[in-house]
Coordinates of C-alpha atoms in Angstrom, one line a residue:
M1 CA 18.1 -15.4 4.4
I2 CA 14.3 -16.7 4.9
D3 CA 15.2 -19.0 7.9
S4 CA 17.4 -16.4 9.3
R5 CA 15.3 -12.8 8.7
H6 CA 11.3 -13.9 8.3
V7 CA 9.2 -13.2 10.8
Q8 CA 7.2 -16.6 10.5
P9 CA 9.1 -18.9 8.3
P10 CA 6.9 -22.2 7.0
S11 CA 9.2 -25.5 6.6
Y12 CA 10.7 -26.3 3.3
D13 CA 8.3 -28.8 2.6
V14 CA 5.7 -26.2 2.2
R15 CA 8.3 -23.9 0.4
T16 CA 8.4 -26.7 -2.2
R17 CA 5.6 -27.4 -3.0
K18 CA 4.4 -24.5 -3.5
S19 CA 7.2 -23.7 -5.7
L20 CA 5.8 -26.9 -8.0
Q21 CA 2.3 -26.1 -8.0
N22 CA 3.6 -22.6 -9.6
L23 CA 5.4 -24.9 -12.2
I24 CA 2.7 -26.7 -12.9
L25 CA 0.5 -23.9 -13.7
A26 CA 3.4 -21.9 -15.3
V27 CA 3.3 -24.4 -18.1
E28 CA -0.5 -23.3 -18.6
N29 CA 0.8 -20.1 -19.6
Q30 CA 1.0 -19.3 -22.6
N31 CA 3.8 -16.1 -21.5
F32 CA 5.3 -18.2 -20.0
I33 CA 5.4 -20.9 -22.6
N34 CA 7.0 -18.2 -25.3
A35 CA 9.5 -16.6 -23.1
N36 CA 10.7 -20.2 -22.0
R37 CA 10.6 -21.3 -26.1
V38 CA 8.8 -24.2 -25.1
A39 CA 7.3 -25.7 -28.6
V40 CA 6.2 -29.3 -27.5
S41 CA 2.7 -30.9 -27.5
P42 CA -0.3 -30.0 -25.0
E43 CA 0.2 -34.0 -24.1
Q44 CA 3.8 -33.6 -23.6
I45 CA 2.8 -30.2 -21.3
R46 CA 0.4 -33.2 -19.6
M47 CA 3.1 -35.5 -19.2
A48 CA 5.4 -32.8 -17.5
Q49 CA 3.3 -31.5 -15.1
Q50 CA 2.2 -35.2 -14.3
S51 CA 6.2 -36.1 -13.6
W52 CA 6.3 -32.9 -11.6
Q53 CA 3.1 -33.7 -9.4
Q54 CA 4.6 -37.1 -8.5
L55 CA 7.5 -35.4 -8.0
M56 CA 5.3 -33.3 -5.1
N57 CA 4.2 -36.5 -3.7
Q58 CA 7.2 -38.0 -2.9
N59 CA 9.3 -38.1 0.1
P60 CA 9.0 -34.5 1.6
A61 CA 12.2 -31.5 1.7
Q62 CA 13.0 -31.2 5.2
N63 CA 16.4 -29.1 4.8
A64 CA 17.6 -26.6 2.1
Q65 CA 19.0 -29.3 0.6
D66 CA 16.0 -31.3 -0.2
S67 CA 14.7 -28.8 -1.9
V68 CA 17.7 -27.4 -4.3
T69 CA 17.6 -31.4 -4.7
I70 CA 14.2 -31.3 -6.1
M71 CA 14.6 -27.8 -7.9
R72 CA 17.4 -30.0 -9.6
Q73 CA 15.0 -32.8 -10.8
A74 CA 12.2 -30.5 -11.6
A75 CA 14.7 -28.9 -14.3
D76 CA 15.8 -32.2 -15.5
I77 CA 12.1 -33.2 -16.2
A78 CA 11.6 -29.8 -17.7
G79 CA 14.9 -30.3 -20.3
S80 CA 13.8 -33.7 -21.0
Q81 CA 9.9 -33.2 -21.6
L82 CA 9.9 -29.5 -22.8
R83 CA 13.4 -28.9 -24.4
M84 CA 13.4 -26.4 -21.3
Q85 CA 16.1 -24.3 -19.9
A86 CA 16.4 -24.5 -15.9
T87 CA 16.7 -21.0 -15.2
G88 CA 12.2 -20.9 -15.7
V89 CA 11.9 -23.5 -13.2
I90 CA 14.6 -21.8 -11.0
C91 CA 12.8 -18.8 -11.2
E92 CA 9.4 -20.4 -10.4
F93 CA 10.9 -22.3 -7.3
A94 CA 12.4 -18.4 -6.7
Y95 CA 8.9 -16.8 -6.4
G96 CA 7.2 -20.1 -4.8
S97 CA 9.5 -19.7 -1.4
L98 CA 8.1 -16.1 -1.0
E99 CA 5.0 -16.6 -2.0
A100 CA 4.9 -20.0 0.7
L101 CA 6.0 -17.4 3.8
D102 CA 2.8 -14.2 3.7
K103 CA 1.6 -11.4 0.4
H104 CA 4.3 -9.5 1.0
S105 CA 7.3 -11.0 0.8
R106 CA 8.7 -10.6 -2.4
F107 CA 10.7 -10.1 -5.2
E108 CA 11.4 -7.6 -7.8
F109 CA 13.7 -7.7 -10.6
T110 CA 15.6 -4.1 -11.2
P111 CA 15.8 -3.6 -15.3
T112 CA 19.1 -2.8 -16.2
S113 CA 18.2 -1.3 -19.6
S114 CA 16.2 2.2 -20.2
G115 CA 12.9 1.1 -21.8
P116 CA 9.5 2.5 -22.7
R117 CA 8.3 4.9 -19.4
V118 CA 4.7 6.3 -18.7
D119 CA 6.4 8.4 -16.3
A120 CA 8.7 11.3 -16.8
G121 CA 11.0 10.4 -13.9
D122 CA 11.6 9.7 -9.8
N123 CA 9.1 12.4 -9.0
S124 CA 6.7 13.2 -11.4
V125 CA 4.3 10.5 -14.1
V126 CA 2.8 11.8 -17.4
G127 CA -1.3 11.7 -17.1
V128 CA -4.5 14.3 -17.2
G129 CA -4.3 14.1 -13.2
V130 CA -6.6 12.4 -11.7
Q131 CA -6.9 10.2 -8.3
L132 CA -9.7 6.5 -9.1
K133 CA -11.1 3.9 -7.9
T134 CA -12.4 1.2 -9.2
H135 CA -16.6 1.2 -10.3
R136 CA -18.1 -1.2 -12.2
D137 CA -18.8 1.1 -15.1
G138 CA -14.8 2.3 -15.3
A139 CA -13.6 4.2 -12.9
V140 CA -15.0 7.1 -10.8
I141 CA -12.3 10.2 -9.9
L142 CA -11.9 10.9 -5.8
R143 CA -10.2 13.9 -7.0
T144 CA -8.0 15.7 -9.3
L145 CA -4.3 17.2 -8.7
N146 CA -3.7 20.4 -8.5
G147 CA -2.5 21.5 -12.4
G148 CA -3.7 19.1 -13.9
A149 CA -5.5 19.1 -17.0
A150 CA -8.8 17.0 -15.8
Q151 CA -8.6 20.0 -13.2
Q152 CA -8.6 22.6 -15.7
A153 CA -11.0 20.9 -17.5
G154 CA -13.7 20.8 -14.2
L155 CA -14.2 17.2 -13.6
Q156 CA -14.5 16.2 -9.6
R157 CA -15.0 14.3 -7.2
G158 CA -17.4 12.1 -8.0
D159 CA -17.5 12.0 -12.2
V160 CA -17.7 8.0 -13.3
I161 CA -15.1 8.0 -16.4
V162 CA -16.8 5.3 -18.3
G163 CA -14.5 5.5 -21.9
V164 CA -11.5 6.1 -23.3
N165 CA -10.8 7.0 -27.1
Q166 CA -14.3 5.7 -27.2
R167 CA -13.7 3.1 -25.5
N168 CA -16.2 1.4 -23.3
L169 CA -14.1 0.4 -19.0
A170 CA -17.4 -1.6 -17.5
G171 CA -15.2 -4.6 -16.8
L172 CA -11.8 -3.1 -16.4
S173 CA -9.4 -3.6 -13.7
L174 CA -8.2 0.1 -12.2
D175 CA -4.8 -0.5 -13.8
E176 CA -6.2 -1.1 -17.0
V177 CA -8.1 1.7 -16.8
A178 CA -5.2 3.6 -15.5
N179 CA -3.0 2.2 -18.8
L180 CA -5.3 3.5 -21.6
I181 CA -5.6 7.5 -19.9
T182 CA -1.4 7.6 -19.7
G183 CA 0.3 8.4 -23.2
P184 CA 3.3 10.3 -23.7
A185 CA 3.0 14.3 -22.9
G186 CA 1.8 16.5 -25.0
S187 CA -0.4 14.3 -26.9
T188 CA -4.5 13.9 -25.9
V189 CA -6.6 11.2 -24.8
A190 CA -10.4 11.4 -24.9
I191 CA -12.5 10.5 -21.4
D192 CA -16.8 9.7 -21.2
V193 CA -17.5 10.6 -18.1
R194 CA -20.5 10.5 -16.6
R195 CA -21.3 12.7 -14.1
E196 CA -24.8 11.9 -12.4
D197 CA -27.2 11.4 -15.6
K198 CA -25.7 13.2 -18.0
N199 CA -22.6 12.6 -20.7
A200 CA -20.3 13.9 -21.8
R201 CA -17.0 13.4 -23.9
V202 CA -13.7 15.2 -22.5
N203 CA -9.9 15.9 -24.5
L204 CA -7.8 15.8 -22.5
S205 CA -3.8 16.7 -22.7
R206 CA -1.2 14.2 -20.5
Q207 CA 0.9 15.7 -19.9
A208 CA 3.8 15.5 -16.9
I209 CA 3.0 16.2 -13.3
R210 CA 5.0 16.8 -10.2
I211 CA 4.1 13.5 -7.5
T212 CA 5.1 14.7 -3.9
N213 CA 3.7 13.4 -0.6
I214 CA 1.6 14.9 0.2
S215 CA -1.1 15.7 -2.5
E216 CA -3.5 18.4 -0.8
V217 CA -3.0 21.4 1.4
K218 CA -6.5 24.2 2.4
M219 CA -8.9 25.6 4.4
V220 CA -11.5 24.0 4.5
D221 CA -13.2 25.8 6.8
T222 CA -12.2 29.5 6.5
Q223 CA -14.2 31.3 8.9
Q224 CA -13.8 27.9 12.0
K225 CA -10.0 28.3 10.4
I226 CA -9.7 24.0 9.7
G227 CA -6.9 23.3 7.9
L228 CA -6.8 20.2 5.5
I229 CA -4.0 17.8 4.5
R230 CA -4.0 15.1 2.6
L231 CA -0.7 12.6 2.6
E232 CA -0.6 10.0 0.1
K233 CA 2.3 7.8 1.4
F234 CA 4.5 8.1 4.1
G235 CA 7.6 8.4 1.1
E236 CA 11.2 10.1 1.5
G237 CA 10.5 14.2 2.4
A238 CA 7.4 13.2 3.4
V239 CA 8.1 15.0 6.8
Q240 CA 9.7 18.2 5.5
E241 CA 7.0 18.7 3.4
L242 CA 4.2 17.8 6.3
D243 CA 6.4 21.2 7.9
R244 CA 6.2 22.9 5.4
A245 CA 2.2 22.9 4.6
L246 CA 1.5 23.2 9.0
W247 CA 3.4 26.3 7.9
S248 CA 1.3 27.3 5.7
L249 CA -1.8 26.5 7.5
H250 CA -0.6 28.1 10.8
Q251 CA 0.1 31.7 8.7
Q252 CA -4.0 31.5 7.8
G253 CA -4.8 31.6 11.1
M254 CA -5.9 27.8 11.4
N255 CA -6.7 26.6 14.7
S256 CA -7.9 22.9 13.9
L257 CA -6.5 19.9 11.3
V258 CA -8.2 17.4 9.6
F259 CA -5.2 15.1 8.4
D260 CA -6.6 12.9 5.5
L261 CA -4.4 9.3 5.3
R262 CA -7.4 7.9 3.1
G263 CA -6.5 5.1 0.7
N264 CA -2.5 5.4 1.9
P265 CA -0.8 2.7 1.5
G266 CA 1.9 3.2 3.8
G267 CA 5.6 4.1 2.9
L268 CA 8.9 4.2 5.4
L269 CA 8.5 3.6 8.9
T270 CA 11.2 6.1 9.4
E271 CA 8.6 8.7 8.5
A272 CA 6.1 7.4 10.2
I273 CA 7.6 8.0 13.5
S274 CA 8.6 11.5 12.6
I275 CA 5.5 12.6 11.6
S276 CA 4.3 11.6 14.8
N277 CA 6.5 13.1 16.6
R278 CA 5.1 16.4 15.1
F279 CA 1.9 15.8 17.2
V280 CA 2.1 13.2 19.6
P281 CA 4.1 14.9 22.7
S282 CA 4.9 12.0 25.1
G283 CA 4.7 8.6 25.4
K284 CA 5.4 5.3 23.1
I285 CA 4.7 5.6 18.8
V286 CA 4.9 2.5 18.0
S287 CA 6.9 -1.2 19.0
T288 CA 8.2 -4.2 16.7
R289 CA 9.0 -7.2 17.3
G290 CA 10.8 -9.7 15.3
R291 CA 12.7 -12.6 15.4
N292 CA 16.5 -11.1 15.1
Q293 CA 17.9 -8.5 17.5
S294 CA 17.8 -5.9 15.0
D295 CA 14.6 -6.5 14.4
N296 CA 13.4 -5.4 17.9
T297 CA 12.6 -1.8 18.5
I298 CA 10.6 0.8 20.4
E299 CA 10.2 3.8 19.3
S300 CA 8.8 7.0 22.1
A301 CA 7.4 10.4 21.3
T302 CA 10.6 12.2 21.0
H303 CA 10.3 15.7 19.7
D304 CA 10.4 19.0 21.7
Q305 CA 7.8 21.2 20.2
T306 CA 4.6 19.5 18.5
W307 CA 1.3 21.1 16.7
K308 CA -1.0 21.3 19.5
M309 CA -4.2 22.3 17.6
P310 CA -7.3 19.7 17.7
L311 CA -6.6 17.4 15.5
V312 CA -9.1 14.8 12.9
V313 CA -7.3 11.8 11.1
L314 CA -9.1 10.5 8.1
V315 CA -8.6 6.6 7.3
D316 CA -10.5 3.7 5.5
G317 CA -9.6 -0.1 4.2
D318 CA -7.1 1.2 2.5
S319 CA -5.1 3.3 4.6
A320 CA -2.5 0.9 5.9
S321 CA 1.0 0.2 7.4
A322 CA 2.8 3.1 8.0
S323 CA -1.0 4.7 7.6
E324 CA -1.7 3.0 11.0
I325 CA 0.5 3.1 13.1
F326 CA 0.5 7.1 13.0
A327 CA -3.8 6.0 13.6
A328 CA -3.0 4.4 16.1
A329 CA -0.6 6.7 17.8
I330 CA -2.4 9.2 18.0
Q331 CA -5.4 7.1 19.2
E332 CA -3.9 5.5 22.2
N333 CA -2.5 8.3 23.0
R334 CA -5.3 10.0 23.3
R335 CA -4.0 13.0 20.9
G336 CA -7.0 13.2 18.4
L337 CA -9.5 11.2 17.2
I338 CA -9.7 8.6 14.1
V339 CA -13.0 9.3 11.7
G340 CA -13.3 6.6 8.8
R341 CA -13.7 3.2 8.6
K342 CA -11.8 0.6 9.4
T343 CA -8.0 -0.1 8.2
Y344 CA -6.5 -2.2 6.1
G345 CA -4.7 -4.3 9.2
K346 CA -1.1 -4.2 7.6
G347 CA 1.2 -4.5 10.4
T348 CA 4.0 -6.2 9.1
V349 CA 7.5 -4.8 8.3
Q350 CA 8.9 -5.4 5.2
T351 CA 12.8 -5.4 4.8
H352 CA 14.4 -5.7 1.1
F353 CA 17.7 -6.9 0.3
P354 CA 19.6 -6.0 -2.6
L355 CA 20.9 -9.1 -4.3
Q356 CA 24.0 -9.4 -6.1
S357 CA 23.9 -12.9 -8.0
V358 CA 20.8 -10.9 -10.3
S359 CA 20.1 -7.4 -10.9
G360 CA 17.1 -7.5 -7.9
T361 CA 15.8 -6.9 -4.6
F362 CA 14.3 -9.4 -1.7
W363 CA 11.3 -8.4 0.1
L364 CA 11.4 -9.7 3.6
T365 CA 8.5 -9.1 6.0
T366 CA 11.2 -9.1 9.0
A367 CA 8.8 -8.0 11.7
K368 CA 5.2 -7.6 13.1
F369 CA 4.1 -3.8 14.4
Y370 CA 2.7 -3.0 17.7
S371 CA 0.8 -0.5 18.7
P372 CA 1.8 1.8 21.7
T373 CA -0.7 -0.3 24.2
G374 CA 1.4 -3.0 23.0
R375 CA -1.8 -4.3 20.2
E376 CA -1.0 -6.4 17.6
M377 CA -1.7 -5.1 14.5
A378 CA -1.5 -7.5 11.7
G379 CA -5.0 -8.3 10.7
V380 CA -6.6 -5.8 12.4
G381 CA -6.1 -2.5 11.9
V382 CA -7.3 0.4 13.7
N383 CA -11.0 1.0 14.7
P384 CA -12.4 4.9 13.9
D385 CA -13.9 6.2 17.2
V386 CA -16.1 7.9 14.6
T387 CA -17.7 5.6 12.4
V388 CA -18.8 6.8 8.5
N389 CA -21.0 3.8 7.8
M390 CA -21.6 3.8 4.1
S391 CA -22.4 0.2 2.4
E392 CA -20.7 -1.0 -0.7
R393 CA -22.7 1.0 -3.4
E394 CA -22.1 4.4 -1.6
L395 CA -18.7 3.2 -1.3
E396 CA -18.4 2.7 -5.6
E397 CA -21.1 5.6 -6.1
I398 CA -18.4 8.2 -3.7
G399 CA -20.6 11.3 -4.8
P400 CA -19.1 14.7 -5.2
I401 CA -20.0 15.1 -1.4
D402 CA -17.3 14.1 1.1
R403 CA -19.1 12.9 3.7
D404 CA -15.7 11.5 5.4
L405 CA -14.5 14.8 5.7
K406 CA -17.5 16.5 6.4
A407 CA -17.6 14.0 9.6
G408 CA -14.1 15.2 10.4
V409 CA -15.4 18.4 10.7
S410 CA -18.0 17.9 12.7
A411 CA -15.9 16.5 15.0
I412 CA -13.9 19.6 15.6
L413 CA -16.5 21.6 15.9
S414 CA -18.2 19.6 19.0
H415 CA -14.8 20.3 20.6
K416 CA -14.4 16.7 20.9
P417 CA -10.2 16.8 19.7
G418 CA -10.2 20.1 21.4
E419 CA -10.8 18.8 25.0
L420 CA -8.4 15.8 24.3
V421 CA -5.8 19.0 23.5
N422 CA -6.2 20.7 26.8
N423 CA -6.3 18.1 29.0
M424 CA -3.7 16.5 27.6
S425 CA -1.1 18.2 30.0
G426 CA -3.3 17.5 33.2
R427 CA -3.4 13.9 32.1
Q428 CA -1.2 11.2 33.1
Q429 CA -0.6 9.6 29.9
V430 CA -1.4 5.9 28.9
R431 CA 0.8 3.7 30.2
P432 CA 1.5 1.0 27.4
A433 CA 1.3 -2.6 28.8
Q434 CA 4.8 -4.0 28.7
F435 CA 6.0 -7.6 26.9
Q436 CA 9.6 -9.1 26.5
F437 CA 10.8 -9.3 23.1
S438 CA 12.7 -11.8 22.6
G439 CA 16.4 -12.4 21.2

């Protein structure tokens, strides 16, 4: 599958070496040792590692058969020296082969039985209703979710969560902080919060909160009728949620729109194209190019009726994938202004292949994205039209004032996005650079 579908597969030697390196590191991990029931001395582990290293230094793998032979030899070493079954070796070779490709190709097990969950179903999670960002003292609140306990308690953007149930959070990862905050529905959690130079302890009740693609729809300037829509991800049904949000703001008299894609990691390519179609009246939206003809596509605007209000799109370094497709389509078709900071630069397509031999899914990078002008987006991203410069300290200490949103509203009030809309029908569309697809 890697040979036939990956956009740029490395040699079998590279993949095999990575697999052996993974195996050498794995036997130093106590969880791996416990899972594979390895009960030997440290000296025996070192001897097995040396044997695998010697195997790595032998003749390089030229093809799939060579790689399988080396895997079997590695499994024989594991069995004879560590009394370890071959399954662990095979798994490390599977993971190692994928990790040798790119950081987005991966393998995911699909649980076959229901275990403990922190969520209450596919469309909701159990928590206090906050979106967090890493902070050296714990986590800083980016926003509170509608209907959540945090919002009801008065917590707000810029508050720093420094403790959970009297445990100090300094130095913990964002996942570790989130795991401490989440818990069973109906239970309570004590949150220590710092706002500027004041501290407070707040007891919050965990509850099920419905997760949607769009987290915020409101008028940010009621006098100038500037609306805001925050899209968290391009998940299934995002375009239907967007349609409802747009009509809701339209009924409130919306004249201009700020479309917030900050922190949006992407999602479905089909949703990115459909949402772009809601705003771009003509021209290319995105192209993809892979090694197979089926991975080569050109998507152009096809929607008969588009929203023509002045548009500003907010992005940052965590706006990735589908977010970058939309931002580039808006920018390069001169439909609106991009405000914020350079996007992440994830310009690749992952296709998932369900497996029959085990319960799992194989995610493989099969193509790259190209912007409407034919620009490769992988590793490059989208540069904003209006840059909001913020230092690392300012990005961490975000504060109660949303500077990106303020810059977006200012851009609208300057009439620049409106000029793009007004000139749209009379100007000639940007003609994208042409490139040839290889079969």
